[in-house]
Short mmCIF file of C-alpha atoms in Angstrom, two decimals:
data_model
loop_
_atom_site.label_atom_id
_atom_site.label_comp_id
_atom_site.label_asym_id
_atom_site.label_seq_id
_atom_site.Cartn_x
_atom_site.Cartn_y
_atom_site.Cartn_z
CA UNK A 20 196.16 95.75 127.61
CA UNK A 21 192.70 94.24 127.31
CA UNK A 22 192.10 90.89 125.39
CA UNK A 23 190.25 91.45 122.14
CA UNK A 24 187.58 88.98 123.41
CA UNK A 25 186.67 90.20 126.34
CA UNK A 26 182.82 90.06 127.33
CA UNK A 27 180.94 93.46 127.34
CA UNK A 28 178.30 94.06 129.52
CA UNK A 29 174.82 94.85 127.65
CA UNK A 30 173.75 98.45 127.03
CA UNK A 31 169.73 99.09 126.43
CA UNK A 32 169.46 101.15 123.84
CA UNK A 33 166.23 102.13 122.58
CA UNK A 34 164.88 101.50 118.91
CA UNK A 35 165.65 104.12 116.68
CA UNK A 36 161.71 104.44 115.24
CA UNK A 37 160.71 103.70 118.85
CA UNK A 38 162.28 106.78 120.37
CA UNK A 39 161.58 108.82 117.02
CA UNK A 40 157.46 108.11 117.53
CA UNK A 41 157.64 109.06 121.35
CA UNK A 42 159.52 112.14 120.55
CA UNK A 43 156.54 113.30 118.34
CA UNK A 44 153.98 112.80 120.82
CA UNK A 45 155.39 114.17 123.63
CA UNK A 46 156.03 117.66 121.20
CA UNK A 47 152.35 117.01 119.87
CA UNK A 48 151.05 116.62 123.86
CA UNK A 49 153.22 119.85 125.04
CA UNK A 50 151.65 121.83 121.87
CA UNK A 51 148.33 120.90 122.83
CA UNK A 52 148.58 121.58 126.31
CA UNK A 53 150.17 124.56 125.51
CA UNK A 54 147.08 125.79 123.04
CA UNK A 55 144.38 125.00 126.32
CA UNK A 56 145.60 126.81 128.67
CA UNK A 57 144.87 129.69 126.86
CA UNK A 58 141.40 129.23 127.46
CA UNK A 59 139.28 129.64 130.29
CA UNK A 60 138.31 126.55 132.51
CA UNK A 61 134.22 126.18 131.55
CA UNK A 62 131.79 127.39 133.34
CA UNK A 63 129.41 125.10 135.42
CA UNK A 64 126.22 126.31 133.63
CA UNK A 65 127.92 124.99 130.58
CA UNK A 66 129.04 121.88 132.15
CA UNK A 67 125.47 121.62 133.60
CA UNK A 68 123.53 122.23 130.28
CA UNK A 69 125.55 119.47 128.31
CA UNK A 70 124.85 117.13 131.34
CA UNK A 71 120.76 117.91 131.17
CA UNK A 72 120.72 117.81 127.60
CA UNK A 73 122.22 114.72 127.18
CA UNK A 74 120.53 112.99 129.95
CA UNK A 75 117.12 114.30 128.05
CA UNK A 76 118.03 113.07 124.91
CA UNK A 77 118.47 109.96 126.88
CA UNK A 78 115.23 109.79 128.53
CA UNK A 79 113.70 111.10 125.17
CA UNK A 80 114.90 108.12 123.30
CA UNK A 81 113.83 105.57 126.15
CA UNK A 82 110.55 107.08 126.78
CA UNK A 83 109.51 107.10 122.64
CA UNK A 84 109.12 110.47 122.36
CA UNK A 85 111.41 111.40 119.57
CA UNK A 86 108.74 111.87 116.85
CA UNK A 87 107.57 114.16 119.51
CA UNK A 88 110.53 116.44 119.37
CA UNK A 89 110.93 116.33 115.72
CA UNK A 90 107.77 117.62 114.89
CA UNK A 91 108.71 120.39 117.52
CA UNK A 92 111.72 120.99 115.99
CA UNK A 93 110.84 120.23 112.02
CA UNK A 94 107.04 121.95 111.79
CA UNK A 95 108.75 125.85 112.20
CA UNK A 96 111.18 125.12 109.54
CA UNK A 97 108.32 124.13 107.12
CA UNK A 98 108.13 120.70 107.15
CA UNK A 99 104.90 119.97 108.51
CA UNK A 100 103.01 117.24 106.61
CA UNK A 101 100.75 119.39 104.20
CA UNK A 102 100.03 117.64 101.17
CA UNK A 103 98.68 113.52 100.86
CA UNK A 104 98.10 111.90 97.91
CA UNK A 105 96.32 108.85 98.10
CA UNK A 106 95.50 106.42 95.26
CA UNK A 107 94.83 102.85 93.92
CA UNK A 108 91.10 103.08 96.86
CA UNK A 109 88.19 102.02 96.25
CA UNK A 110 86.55 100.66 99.20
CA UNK A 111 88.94 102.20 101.66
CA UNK A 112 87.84 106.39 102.25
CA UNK A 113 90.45 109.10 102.23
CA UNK A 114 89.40 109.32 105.96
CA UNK A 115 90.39 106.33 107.14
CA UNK A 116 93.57 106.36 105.33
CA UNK A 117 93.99 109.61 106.84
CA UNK A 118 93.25 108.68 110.31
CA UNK A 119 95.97 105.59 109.70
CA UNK A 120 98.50 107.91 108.88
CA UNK A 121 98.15 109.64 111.88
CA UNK A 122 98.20 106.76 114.70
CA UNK A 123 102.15 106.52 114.13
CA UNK A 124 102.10 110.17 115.58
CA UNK A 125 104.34 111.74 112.85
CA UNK A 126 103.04 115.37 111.86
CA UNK A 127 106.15 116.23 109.72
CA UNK A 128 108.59 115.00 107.14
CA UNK A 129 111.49 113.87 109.29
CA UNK A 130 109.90 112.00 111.61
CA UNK A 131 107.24 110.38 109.55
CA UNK A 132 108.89 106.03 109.14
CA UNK A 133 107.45 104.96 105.89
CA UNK A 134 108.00 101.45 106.96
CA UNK A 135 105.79 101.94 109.80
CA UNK A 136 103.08 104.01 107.92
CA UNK A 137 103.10 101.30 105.46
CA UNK A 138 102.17 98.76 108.24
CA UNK A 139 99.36 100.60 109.51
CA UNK A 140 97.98 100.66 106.50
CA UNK A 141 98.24 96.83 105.65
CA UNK A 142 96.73 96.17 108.70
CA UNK A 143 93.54 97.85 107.59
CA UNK A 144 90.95 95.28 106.18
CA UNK A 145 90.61 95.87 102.90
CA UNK A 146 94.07 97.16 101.76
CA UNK A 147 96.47 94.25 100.72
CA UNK A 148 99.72 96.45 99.81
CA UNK A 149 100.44 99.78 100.53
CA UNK A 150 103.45 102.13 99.56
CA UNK A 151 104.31 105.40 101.15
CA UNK A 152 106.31 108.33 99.87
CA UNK A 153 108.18 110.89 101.07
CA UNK A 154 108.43 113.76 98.71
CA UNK A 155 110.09 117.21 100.78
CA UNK A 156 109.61 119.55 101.87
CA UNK A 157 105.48 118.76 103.27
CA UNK A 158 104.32 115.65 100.80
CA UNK A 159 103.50 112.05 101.55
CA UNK A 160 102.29 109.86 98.57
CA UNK A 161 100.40 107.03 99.63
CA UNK A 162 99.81 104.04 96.69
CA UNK A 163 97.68 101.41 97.97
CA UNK A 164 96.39 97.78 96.31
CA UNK A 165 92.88 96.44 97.71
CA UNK A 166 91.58 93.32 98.15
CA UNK A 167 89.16 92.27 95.15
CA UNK A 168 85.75 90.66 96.86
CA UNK A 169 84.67 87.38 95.34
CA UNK A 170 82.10 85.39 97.40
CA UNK A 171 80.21 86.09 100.13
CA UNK A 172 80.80 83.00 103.13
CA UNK A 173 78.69 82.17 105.77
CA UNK A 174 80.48 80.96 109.25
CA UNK A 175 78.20 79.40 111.69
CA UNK A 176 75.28 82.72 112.09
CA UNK A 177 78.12 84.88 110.14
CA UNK A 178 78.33 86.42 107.01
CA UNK A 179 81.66 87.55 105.67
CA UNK A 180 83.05 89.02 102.31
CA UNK A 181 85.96 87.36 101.27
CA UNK A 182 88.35 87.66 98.13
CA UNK A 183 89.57 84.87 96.21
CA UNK A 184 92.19 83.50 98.53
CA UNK A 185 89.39 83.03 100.83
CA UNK A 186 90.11 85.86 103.29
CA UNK A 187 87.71 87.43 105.25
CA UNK A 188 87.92 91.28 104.13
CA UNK A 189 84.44 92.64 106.00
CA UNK A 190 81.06 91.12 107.60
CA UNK A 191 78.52 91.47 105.36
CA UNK A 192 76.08 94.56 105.00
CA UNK A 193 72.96 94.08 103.62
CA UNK A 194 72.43 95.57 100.59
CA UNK A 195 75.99 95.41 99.43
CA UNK A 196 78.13 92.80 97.58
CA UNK A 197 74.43 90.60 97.10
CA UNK A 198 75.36 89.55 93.78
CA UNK A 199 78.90 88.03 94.65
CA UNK A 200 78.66 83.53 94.77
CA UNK A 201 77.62 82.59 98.28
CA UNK A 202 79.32 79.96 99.74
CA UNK A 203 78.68 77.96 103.13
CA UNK A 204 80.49 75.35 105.36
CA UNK A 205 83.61 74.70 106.40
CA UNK A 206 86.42 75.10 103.74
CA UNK A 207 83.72 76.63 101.57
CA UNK A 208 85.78 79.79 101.31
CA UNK A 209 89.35 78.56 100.28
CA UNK A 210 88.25 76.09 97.76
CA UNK A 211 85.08 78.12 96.45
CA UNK A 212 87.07 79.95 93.75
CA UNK A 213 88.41 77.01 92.38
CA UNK A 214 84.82 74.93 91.62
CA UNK A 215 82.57 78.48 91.57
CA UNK A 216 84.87 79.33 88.11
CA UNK A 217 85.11 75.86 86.69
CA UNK A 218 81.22 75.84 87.23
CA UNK A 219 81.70 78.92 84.57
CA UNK A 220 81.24 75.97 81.70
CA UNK A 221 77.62 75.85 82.68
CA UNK A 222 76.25 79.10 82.75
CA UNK A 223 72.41 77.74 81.96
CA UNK A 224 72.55 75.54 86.06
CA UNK A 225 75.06 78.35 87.69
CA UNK A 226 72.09 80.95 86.87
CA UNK A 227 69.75 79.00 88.86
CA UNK A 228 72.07 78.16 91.53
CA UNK A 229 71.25 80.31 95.08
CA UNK A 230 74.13 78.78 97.05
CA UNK A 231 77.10 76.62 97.10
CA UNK A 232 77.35 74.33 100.10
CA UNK A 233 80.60 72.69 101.23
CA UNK A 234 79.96 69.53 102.80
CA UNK A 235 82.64 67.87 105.12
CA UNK A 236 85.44 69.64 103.09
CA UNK A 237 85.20 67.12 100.54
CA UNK A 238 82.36 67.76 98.07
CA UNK A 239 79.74 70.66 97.10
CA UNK A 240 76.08 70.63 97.22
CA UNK A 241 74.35 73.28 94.89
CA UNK A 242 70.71 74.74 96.23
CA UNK A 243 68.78 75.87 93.50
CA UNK A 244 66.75 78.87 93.13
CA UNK A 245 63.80 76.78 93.83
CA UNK A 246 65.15 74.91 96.59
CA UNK A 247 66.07 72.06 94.90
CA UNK A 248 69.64 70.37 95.92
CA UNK A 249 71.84 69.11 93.36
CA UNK A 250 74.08 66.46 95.62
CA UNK A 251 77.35 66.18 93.37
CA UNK A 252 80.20 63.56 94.57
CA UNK A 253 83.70 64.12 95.48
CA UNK A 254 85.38 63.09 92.30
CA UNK A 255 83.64 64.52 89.07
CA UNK A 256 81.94 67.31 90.21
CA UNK A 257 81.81 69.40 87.44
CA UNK A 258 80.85 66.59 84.99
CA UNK A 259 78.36 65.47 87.29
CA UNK A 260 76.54 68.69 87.17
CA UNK A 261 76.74 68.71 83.41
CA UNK A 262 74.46 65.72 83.12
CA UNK A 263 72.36 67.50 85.33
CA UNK A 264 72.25 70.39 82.97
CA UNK A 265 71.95 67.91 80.12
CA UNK A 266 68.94 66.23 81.89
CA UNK A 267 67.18 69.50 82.34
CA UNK A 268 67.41 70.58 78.60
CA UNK A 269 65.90 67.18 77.34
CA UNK A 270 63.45 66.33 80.15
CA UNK A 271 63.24 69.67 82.24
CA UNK A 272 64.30 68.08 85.49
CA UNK A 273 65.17 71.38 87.31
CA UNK A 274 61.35 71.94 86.96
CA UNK A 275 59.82 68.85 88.50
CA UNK A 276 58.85 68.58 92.04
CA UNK A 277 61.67 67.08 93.42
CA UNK A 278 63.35 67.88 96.40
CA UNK A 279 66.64 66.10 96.09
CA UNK A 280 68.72 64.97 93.02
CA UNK A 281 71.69 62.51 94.43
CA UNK A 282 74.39 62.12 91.91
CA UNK A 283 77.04 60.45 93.92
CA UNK A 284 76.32 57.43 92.57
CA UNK A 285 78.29 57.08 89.30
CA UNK A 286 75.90 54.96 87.45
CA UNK A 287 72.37 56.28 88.51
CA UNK A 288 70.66 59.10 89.23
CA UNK A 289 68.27 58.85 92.73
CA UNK A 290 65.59 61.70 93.24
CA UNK A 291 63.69 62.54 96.18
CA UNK A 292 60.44 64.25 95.78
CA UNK A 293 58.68 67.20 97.54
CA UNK A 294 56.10 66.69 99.80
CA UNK A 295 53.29 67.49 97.77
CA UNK A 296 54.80 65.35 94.95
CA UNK A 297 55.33 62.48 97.23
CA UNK A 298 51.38 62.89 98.35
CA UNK A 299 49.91 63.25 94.41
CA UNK A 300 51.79 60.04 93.93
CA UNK A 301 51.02 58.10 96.61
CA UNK A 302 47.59 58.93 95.90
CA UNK A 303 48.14 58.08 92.14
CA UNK A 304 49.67 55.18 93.04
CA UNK A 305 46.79 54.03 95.15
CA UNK A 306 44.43 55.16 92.53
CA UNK A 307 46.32 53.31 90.10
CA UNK A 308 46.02 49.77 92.48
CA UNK A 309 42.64 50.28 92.31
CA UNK A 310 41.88 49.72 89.22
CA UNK A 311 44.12 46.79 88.54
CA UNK A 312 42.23 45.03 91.32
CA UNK A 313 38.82 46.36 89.74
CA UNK A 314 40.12 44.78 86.55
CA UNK A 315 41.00 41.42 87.93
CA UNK A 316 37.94 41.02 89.23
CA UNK A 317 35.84 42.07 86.19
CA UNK A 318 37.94 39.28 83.93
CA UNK A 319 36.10 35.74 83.86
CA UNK A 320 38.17 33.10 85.82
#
């Protein structure tokens, strides 16, 4: 008779979910393998035309021709880019929106990128913000926002248009934009908004002025009409050139021959004539020497 205690030896006995799971697969496995071989082993022109397609969708992707083959496959199901509306231009032609559109090589729907078309056109010089639509089947709208010009800059020998933000848009054409505030010298174009529209408050001098001349990035010279320079100083500008004005109405400076009016100096006003003006008074001063000698001599001692 066998003790009660006696050791057993250990038995593996597999998991009850454990065995339940593999029994499962091994019926789902023998069902499946039991479906395939009902069918016939492919072909190698199958095999071969999965291969070649797939290795030129490959090559397709890695050589950037996909818009390509979009367009190939899109245009004969009728959705060929037909229709483009373009709005918000005014300086910027149809055309060359047009001919933007096209560089990212899309001719239909599906393989037009907005994104990139949108890109394009912000690169173009006047156009600040663009927007493009894509409206199917064959519609692209294209919204666009253009730069506003406000001065006209000269660089060095160059002339530029430029909006307020001081950004060259377009050289210059003759004949165009002449009436915009010319501005000159370094800086002259990002700070010429800023004193050209506080110079608003005189409208009398900024009729007569021809340019506005940044000098050293620190200060403004205006030239007149006439050629006159009005020198104004760093701090005070614009209340500097409203004595000028003030000076003008009540003893017609602007008129006079002078070359030069300095108003740097806070407390006085310094003048330089013309030529000719500096000549007729020399010669008046001469003239005037003259006859206080004459006199002198003429009085008893």
């Amino acid at each position: 008779m066998r003790s009660l205690n006696a050791e057993r030896r250990p038995v593996a006995v597999p998991s009850s979910r454990l065995g339940f799971r593999l029994s499962v697969a091994g019926r789902r496995l023998a069902a499946l393998g039991e479906r395939l071989s009902h069918f016939p082993a492919p072909r190698f022109g199958v095999i071969a035309t999965v291969l070649l397609t797939s290795t030129g969708l490959y090559g397709m992707s890695l050589g950037q021709h996909t818009t390509t083959v979009i367009d190939a496959v899109s245009q004969p199901l009728g959705f060929s880019i037909d229709k483009i509306d373009v709005s918000g231009n005014s300086e910027t032609s149809e055309i060359d929106v047009l001919q933007a559109l096209w560089q990212t090589g899309a001719q239909s729907l599906p393989s037009l990128d907005p994104d990139a078309a949108r890109q394009t056109l912000e690169g173009m010089p006047w156009i600040e913000k663009a927007s493009v639509a894509k409206t199917y089947p064959d519609r692209v709208a294209i919204t666009l926002t253009e730069r506003k010009p406000f001065a006209l800059w000269q660089k060095g020998r160059e002339l530029f248009v430029v909006d307020r933000d001081g950004r060259e848009i377009v050289p210059y054409v003759v004949g165009r934009f002449s009436g915009l505030p010319f501005v000159v010298g370094t800086g002259a174009a990002l700070h010429g908004a800023e004193f050209v529209e506080a110079m608003e408050v005189l409208p009398e001098l900024r009729a007569r002025v021809k340019a506005y001349i940044r000098v050293g990035d620190r200060r403004w010279d205006l030239r007149l009409e006439n050629g006159m320079t009005v020198r104004l100083p760093e701090e005070g500008a614009i209340e500097a050139a409203a004595d000028v004005s003030r000076m003008d109405r009540e003893l017609g400076l602007l008129s006079r021959d002078i070359l030069v009016v300095d108003m740097r100096i806070e407390d006085r006003v310094v003048v330089r004539l013309t030529p000719d003006a500096l000549v007729r008074r020399d010669a008046a001063m001469k003239e005037r020497m003259k006859n206080i000698k004459r006199s002198q001599k003429a009085k008893p001692v």
